[in-house]
Amino acid sequence: MIKILIADDQQLIRESLKLWLESKDEFLVTGMAGDGLAVLDCIRKTVPDIILMDIRMPKLDGVQCTKAIKQEHPEIKIIILTTFDDDEYVYNALKYGASGYLLKGIALDDLCSAIKTVYSGQAMINPDIASTVLKLFYKMANEGFTLSVNKKKADELTATEWKIVREVEKGASNREISQTLNLSEGTVRNYLSTILDKLGLRDRTQLAIWAVQMSLEP
């Protein structure tokens, strides 16, 4: 069962999400919070697997809350939910370790799929802002936000693994990668798991940033 903390400054949204999530056997809502400081307090009592985090909250916004949480609990996965398509928020949320960034208008069934995707260790970016996120990967790489991997391990990537890395760099989904490379989605997932393990990277987001860095190197 996936343990979820809901963080949003609007009570109606908190209660609605709780009601819907708990109608699913695979989810358990362990807490709700209306501001960033309350989120940190909730985590001290019960550590969730996933936090659905509103970006604009009082006392401590979702970006700074993400930063604080990932420093103490890197294992907690955070999905940022917002109505604002704001580049700076996307940039900082991903920089500090968010695993997903979704607009609040997302269909509930798609949110369910996103939670499962992030819980499995992958990143989840709303398609409506995928192009923005891709630009931000380049911004991160150009502004000194770098990721280091073992060069020997990177050199051990196979030709197929490199093809998958380049597709991730473009922002392609597993389905799109499978169609481009004529592989099953299951095979793509297995390749990604192997690639992340080889490079010692946390998730798909870090892999994309690293791939961008590699492309920008002389």
PDB file of N, CA and C in Angstrom, residues 46-103:
ATOM      1  N   THR A  46       4.546  10.511  10.922  1.00  0.00           N
ATOM      2  CA  THR A  46       4.441   9.362  10.015  1.00  0.00           C
ATOM      3  C   THR A  46       5.136   9.707   8.702  1.00  0.00           C
ATOM      4  N   VAL A  47       6.092   8.895   8.310  1.00  0.00           N
ATOM      5  CA  VAL A  47       6.834   9.138   7.069  1.00  0.00           C
ATOM      6  C   VAL A  47       6.077   8.516   5.893  1.00  0.00           C
ATOM      7  N   PRO A  48       5.607   9.335   4.952  1.00  0.00           N
ATOM      8  CA  PRO A  48       4.869   8.804   3.800  1.00  0.00           C
ATOM      9  C   PRO A  48       5.816   8.321   2.700  1.00  0.00           C
ATOM     10  N   ASP A  49       5.251   7.622   1.737  1.00  0.00           N
ATOM     11  CA  ASP A  49       6.020   7.243   0.546  1.00  0.00           C
ATOM     12  C   ASP A  49       6.014   8.379  -0.473  1.00  0.00           C
ATOM     13  N   ILE A  50       4.851   9.030  -0.579  1.00  0.00           N
ATOM     14  CA  ILE A  50       4.624  10.071  -1.583  1.00  0.00           C
ATOM     15  C   ILE A  50       3.999  11.294  -0.913  1.00  0.00           C
ATOM     16  N   ILE A  51       4.427  12.472  -1.324  1.00  0.00           N
ATOM     17  CA  ILE A  51       3.742  13.700  -0.911  1.00  0.00           C
ATOM     18  C   ILE A  51       3.183  14.383  -2.155  1.00  0.00           C
ATOM     19  N   LEU A  52       1.880  14.668  -2.144  1.00  0.00           N
ATOM     20  CA  LEU A  52       1.272  15.505  -3.178  1.00  0.00           C
ATOM     21  C   LEU A  52       1.370  16.930  -2.649  1.00  0.00           C
ATOM     22  N   MET A  53       2.228  17.725  -3.250  1.00  0.00           N
ATOM     23  CA  MET A  53       2.638  19.015  -2.682  1.00  0.00           C
ATOM     24  C   MET A  53       2.165  20.202  -3.530  1.00  0.00           C
ATOM     25  N   ASP A  54       1.308  21.014  -2.939  1.00  0.00           N
ATOM     26  CA  ASP A  54       0.919  22.278  -3.578  1.00  0.00           C
ATOM     27  C   ASP A  54       2.135  23.205  -3.618  1.00  0.00           C
ATOM     28  N   ILE A  55       2.314  23.944  -4.704  1.00  0.00           N
ATOM     29  CA  ILE A  55       3.497  24.784  -4.848  1.00  0.00           C
ATOM     30  C   ILE A  55       3.379  26.064  -4.038  1.00  0.00           C
ATOM     31  N   ARG A  56       2.167  26.620  -3.934  1.00  0.00           N
ATOM     32  CA  ARG A  56       1.991  27.905  -3.259  1.00  0.00           C
ATOM     33  C   ARG A  56       1.221  27.701  -1.962  1.00  0.00           C
ATOM     34  N   MET A  57       1.980  27.589  -0.871  1.00  0.00           N
ATOM     35  CA  MET A  57       1.389  27.417   0.454  1.00  0.00           C
ATOM     36  C   MET A  57       1.957  28.478   1.398  1.00  0.00           C
ATOM     37  N   PRO A  58       1.200  28.853   2.423  1.00  0.00           N
ATOM     38  CA  PRO A  58       1.707  29.829   3.393  1.00  0.00           C
ATOM     39  C   PRO A  58       2.798  29.238   4.286  1.00  0.00           C
ATOM     40  N   LYS A  59       3.540  30.139   4.928  1.00  0.00           N
ATOM     41  CA  LYS A  59       4.592  29.807   5.900  1.00  0.00           C
ATOM     42  C   LYS A  59       5.835  29.195   5.249  1.00  0.00           C
ATOM     43  N   LEU A  60       5.632  28.201   4.401  1.00  0.00           N
ATOM     44  CA  LEU A  60       6.746  27.571   3.679  1.00  0.00           C
ATOM     45  C   LEU A  60       6.186  27.013   2.391  1.00  0.00           C
ATOM     46  N   ASP A  61       6.622  27.559   1.228  1.00  0.00           N
ATOM     47  CA  ASP A  61       6.017  27.114  -0.027  1.00  0.00           C
ATOM     48  C   ASP A  61       6.497  25.707  -0.413  1.00  0.00           C
ATOM     49  N   GLY A  62       5.862  25.169  -1.450  1.00  0.00           N
ATOM     50  CA  GLY A  62       6.157  23.802  -1.846  1.00  0.00           C
ATOM     51  C   GLY A  62       7.587  23.570  -2.282  1.00  0.00           C
ATOM     52  N   VAL A  63       8.209  24.579  -2.870  1.00  0.00           N
ATOM     53  CA  VAL A  63       9.597  24.443  -3.319  1.00  0.00           C
ATOM     54  C   VAL A  63      10.540  24.324  -2.120  1.00  0.00           C
ATOM     55  N   GLN A  64      10.425  25.256  -1.163  1.00  0.00           N
ATOM     56  CA  GLN A  64      11.299  25.228   0.006  1.00  0.00           C
ATOM     57  C   GLN A  64      10.998  24.021   0.888  1.00  0.00           C
ATOM     58  N   CYS A  65       9.742  23.628   0.926  1.00  0.00           N
ATOM     59  CA  CYS A  65       9.367  22.440   1.686  1.00  0.00           C
ATOM     60  C   CYS A  65       9.994  21.189   1.057  1.00  0.00           C
ATOM     61  N   THR A  66       9.985  21.127  -0.261  1.00  0.00           N
ATOM     62  CA  THR A  66      10.629  20.016  -0.969  1.00  0.00           C
ATOM     63  C   THR A  66      12.110  19.954  -0.623  1.00  0.00           C
ATOM     64  N   LYS A  67      12.767  21.093  -0.642  1.00  0.00           N
ATOM     65  CA  LYS A  67      14.192  21.152  -0.320  1.00  0.00           C
ATOM     66  C   LYS A  67      14.465  20.609   1.085  1.00  0.00           C
ATOM     67  N   ALA A  68      13.663  21.071   2.053  1.00  0.00           N
ATOM     68  CA  ALA A  68      13.852  20.647   3.441  1.00  0.00           C
ATOM     69  C   ALA A  68      13.607  19.150   3.609  1.00  0.00           C
ATOM     70  N   ILE A  69      12.576  18.649   2.962  1.00  0.00           N
ATOM     71  CA  ILE A  69      12.230  17.226   3.095  1.00  0.00           C
ATOM     72  C   ILE A  69      13.303  16.332   2.488  1.00  0.00           C
ATOM     73  N   LYS A  70      13.762  16.682   1.293  1.00  0.00           N
ATOM     74  CA  LYS A  70      14.742  15.833   0.609  1.00  0.00           C
ATOM     75  C   LYS A  70      16.085  15.810   1.328  1.00  0.00           C
ATOM     76  N   GLN A  71      16.382  16.858   2.085  1.00  0.00           N
ATOM     77  CA  GLN A  71      17.624  16.872   2.860  1.00  0.00           C
ATOM     78  C   GLN A  71      17.561  15.870   4.008  1.00  0.00           C
ATOM     79  N   GLU A  72      16.393  15.737   4.624  1.00  0.00           N
ATOM     80  CA  GLU A  72      16.235  14.844   5.773  1.00  0.00           C
ATOM     81  C   GLU A  72      15.725  13.460   5.380  1.00  0.00           C
ATOM     82  N   HIS A  73      14.886  13.412   4.346  1.00  0.00           N
ATOM     83  CA  HIS A  73      14.267  12.149   3.925  1.00  0.00           C
ATOM     84  C   HIS A  73      14.364  12.001   2.406  1.00  0.00           C
ATOM     85  N   PRO A  74      15.540  11.705   1.893  1.00  0.00           N
ATOM     86  CA  PRO A  74      15.692  11.582   0.434  1.00  0.00           C
ATOM     87  C   PRO A  74      14.839  10.470  -0.173  1.00  0.00           C
ATOM     88  N   GLU A  75      14.392   9.541   0.675  1.00  0.00           N
ATOM     89  CA  GLU A  75      13.591   8.429   0.157  1.00  0.00           C
ATOM     90  C   GLU A  75      12.149   8.828  -0.145  1.00  0.00           C
ATOM     91  N   ILE A  76      11.676   9.936   0.440  1.00  0.00           N
ATOM     92  CA  ILE A  76      10.304  10.380   0.186  1.00  0.00           C
ATOM     93  C   ILE A  76      10.217  10.976  -1.217  1.00  0.00           C
ATOM     94  N   LYS A  77       9.230  10.544  -1.967  1.00  0.00           N
ATOM     95  CA  LYS A  77       9.048  11.050  -3.330  1.00  0.00           C
ATOM     96  C   LYS A  77       7.969  12.131  -3.313  1.00  0.00           C
ATOM     97  N   ILE A  78       8.237  13.206  -4.038  1.00  0.00           N
ATOM     98  CA  ILE A  78       7.355  14.375  -4.006  1.00  0.00           C
ATOM     99  C   ILE A  78       6.824  14.689  -5.402  1.00  0.00           C
ATOM    100  N   ILE A  79       5.501  14.803  -5.484  1.00  0.00           N
ATOM    101  CA  ILE A  79       4.852  15.228  -6.723  1.00  0.00           C
ATOM    102  C   ILE A  79       4.298  16.626  -6.487  1.00  0.00           C
ATOM    103  N   ILE A  80       4.798  17.576  -7.246  1.00  0.00           N
ATOM    104  CA  ILE A  80       4.330  18.959  -7.138  1.00  0.00           C
ATOM    105  C   ILE A  80       3.031  19.126  -7.931  1.00  0.00           C
ATOM    106  N   LEU A  81       2.017  19.665  -7.261  1.00  0.00           N
ATOM    107  CA  LEU A  81       0.739  19.952  -7.917  1.00  0.00           C
ATOM    108  C   LEU A  81       0.512  21.455  -7.921  1.00  0.00           C
ATOM    109  N   THR A  82       0.161  22.010  -9.063  1.00  0.00           N
ATOM    110  CA  THR A  82      -0.041  23.454  -9.129  1.00  0.00           C
ATOM    111  C   THR A  82      -0.972  23.844 -10.264  1.00  0.00           C
ATOM    112  N   THR A  83      -1.566  25.003 -10.132  1.00  0.00           N
ATOM    113  CA  THR A  83      -2.360  25.575 -11.226  1.00  0.00           C
ATOM    114  C   THR A  83      -1.509  26.554 -12.015  1.00  0.00           C
ATOM    115  N   PHE A  84      -0.274  26.765 -11.567  1.00  0.00           N
ATOM    116  CA  PHE A  84       0.588  27.774 -12.167  1.00  0.00           C
ATOM    117  C   PHE A  84       1.673  27.132 -13.017  1.00  0.00           C
ATOM    118  N   ASP A  85       1.700  27.480 -14.286  1.00  0.00           N
ATOM    119  CA  ASP A  85       2.733  26.993 -15.198  1.00  0.00           C
ATOM    120  C   ASP A  85       3.895  27.984 -15.115  1.00  0.00           C
ATOM    121  N   ASP A  86       4.616  27.968 -14.007  1.00  0.00           N
ATOM    122  CA  ASP A  86       5.652  28.952 -13.708  1.00  0.00           C
ATOM    123  C   ASP A  86       7.033  28.329 -13.838  1.00  0.00           C
ATOM    124  N   ASP A  87       7.837  28.836 -14.764  1.00  0.00           N
ATOM    125  CA  ASP A  87       9.147  28.253 -15.047  1.00  0.00           C
ATOM    126  C   ASP A  87      10.029  28.160 -13.807  1.00  0.00           C
ATOM    127  N   GLU A  88      10.047  29.226 -13.020  1.00  0.00           N
ATOM    128  CA  GLU A  88      10.950  29.243 -11.866  1.00  0.00           C
ATOM    129  C   GLU A  88      10.550  28.204 -10.829  1.00  0.00           C
ATOM    130  N   TYR A  89       9.242  28.016 -10.644  1.00  0.00           N
ATOM    131  CA  TYR A  89       8.775  26.991  -9.717  1.00  0.00           C
ATOM    132  C   TYR A  89       9.169  25.597 -10.213  1.00  0.00           C
ATOM    133  N   VAL A  90       8.968  25.349 -11.502  1.00  0.00           N
ATOM    134  CA  VAL A  90       9.331  24.048 -12.072  1.00  0.00           C
ATOM    135  C   VAL A  90      10.821  23.810 -11.884  1.00  0.00           C
ATOM    136  N   TYR A  91      11.604  24.802 -12.220  1.00  0.00           N
ATOM    137  CA  TYR A  91      13.060  24.703 -12.131  1.00  0.00           C
ATOM    138  C   TYR A  91      13.508  24.341 -10.722  1.00  0.00           C
ATOM    139  N   ASN A  92      13.026  25.084  -9.738  1.00  0.00           N
ATOM    140  CA  ASN A  92      13.476  24.869  -8.368  1.00  0.00           C
ATOM    141  C   ASN A  92      12.929  23.577  -7.769  1.00  0.00           C
ATOM    142  N   ALA A  93      11.697  23.245  -8.091  1.00  0.00           N
ATOM    143  CA  ALA A  93      11.126  22.001  -7.559  1.00  0.00           C
ATOM    144  C   ALA A  93      11.918  20.793  -8.036  1.00  0.00           C
ATOM    145  N   LEU A  94      12.279  20.767  -9.308  1.00  0.00           N
ATOM    146  CA  LEU A  94      13.065  19.668  -9.850  1.00  0.00           C
ATOM    147  C   LEU A  94      14.496  19.707  -9.318  1.00  0.00           C
ATOM    148  N   LYS A  95      15.044  20.900  -9.189  1.00  0.00           N
ATOM    149  CA  LYS A  95      16.411  21.034  -8.693  1.00  0.00           C
ATOM    150  C   LYS A  95      16.547  20.464  -7.289  1.00  0.00           C
ATOM    151  N   TYR A  96      15.525  20.675  -6.476  1.00  0.00           N
ATOM    152  CA  TYR A  96      15.588  20.220  -5.087  1.00  0.00           C
ATOM    153  C   TYR A  96      15.142  18.777  -4.899  1.00  0.00           C
ATOM    154  N   GLY A  97      14.738  18.125  -5.989  1.00  0.00           N
ATOM    155  CA  GLY A  97      14.494  16.687  -5.884  1.00  0.00           C
ATOM    156  C   GLY A  97      13.080  16.199  -6.087  1.00  0.00           C
ATOM    157  N   ALA A  98      12.160  17.063  -6.545  1.00  0.00           N
ATOM    158  CA  ALA A  98      10.806  16.592  -6.823  1.00  0.00           C
ATOM    159  C   ALA A  98      10.848  15.546  -7.942  1.00  0.00           C
ATOM    160  N   SER A  99      10.018  14.526  -7.814  1.00  0.00           N
ATOM    161  CA  SER A  99       9.992  13.452  -8.810  1.00  0.00           C
ATOM    162  C   SER A  99       8.908  13.644  -9.849  1.00  0.00           C
ATOM    163  N   GLY A 100       8.006  14.593  -9.603  1.00  0.00           N
ATOM    164  CA  GLY A 100       6.931  14.824 -10.558  1.00  0.00           C
ATOM    165  C   GLY A 100       6.428  16.248 -10.463  1.00  0.00           C
ATOM    166  N   TYR A 101       5.858  16.718 -11.555  1.00  0.00           N
ATOM    167  CA  TYR A 101       5.316  18.078 -11.595  1.00  0.00           C
ATOM    168  C   TYR A 101       4.055  18.040 -12.455  1.00  0.00           C
ATOM    169  N   LEU A 102       2.894  18.177 -11.794  1.00  0.00           N
ATOM    170  CA  LEU A 102       1.626  18.017 -12.497  1.00  0.00           C
ATOM    171  C   LEU A 102       0.727  19.222 -12.275  1.00  0.00           C
ATOM    172  N   LEU A 103      -0.059  19.550 -13.278  1.00  0.00           N
ATOM    173  CA  LEU A 103      -1.042  20.612 -13.138  1.00  0.00           C
ATOM    174  C   LEU A 103      -2.269  20.061 -12.417  1.00  0.00           C
TER     175      LEU A 103
END
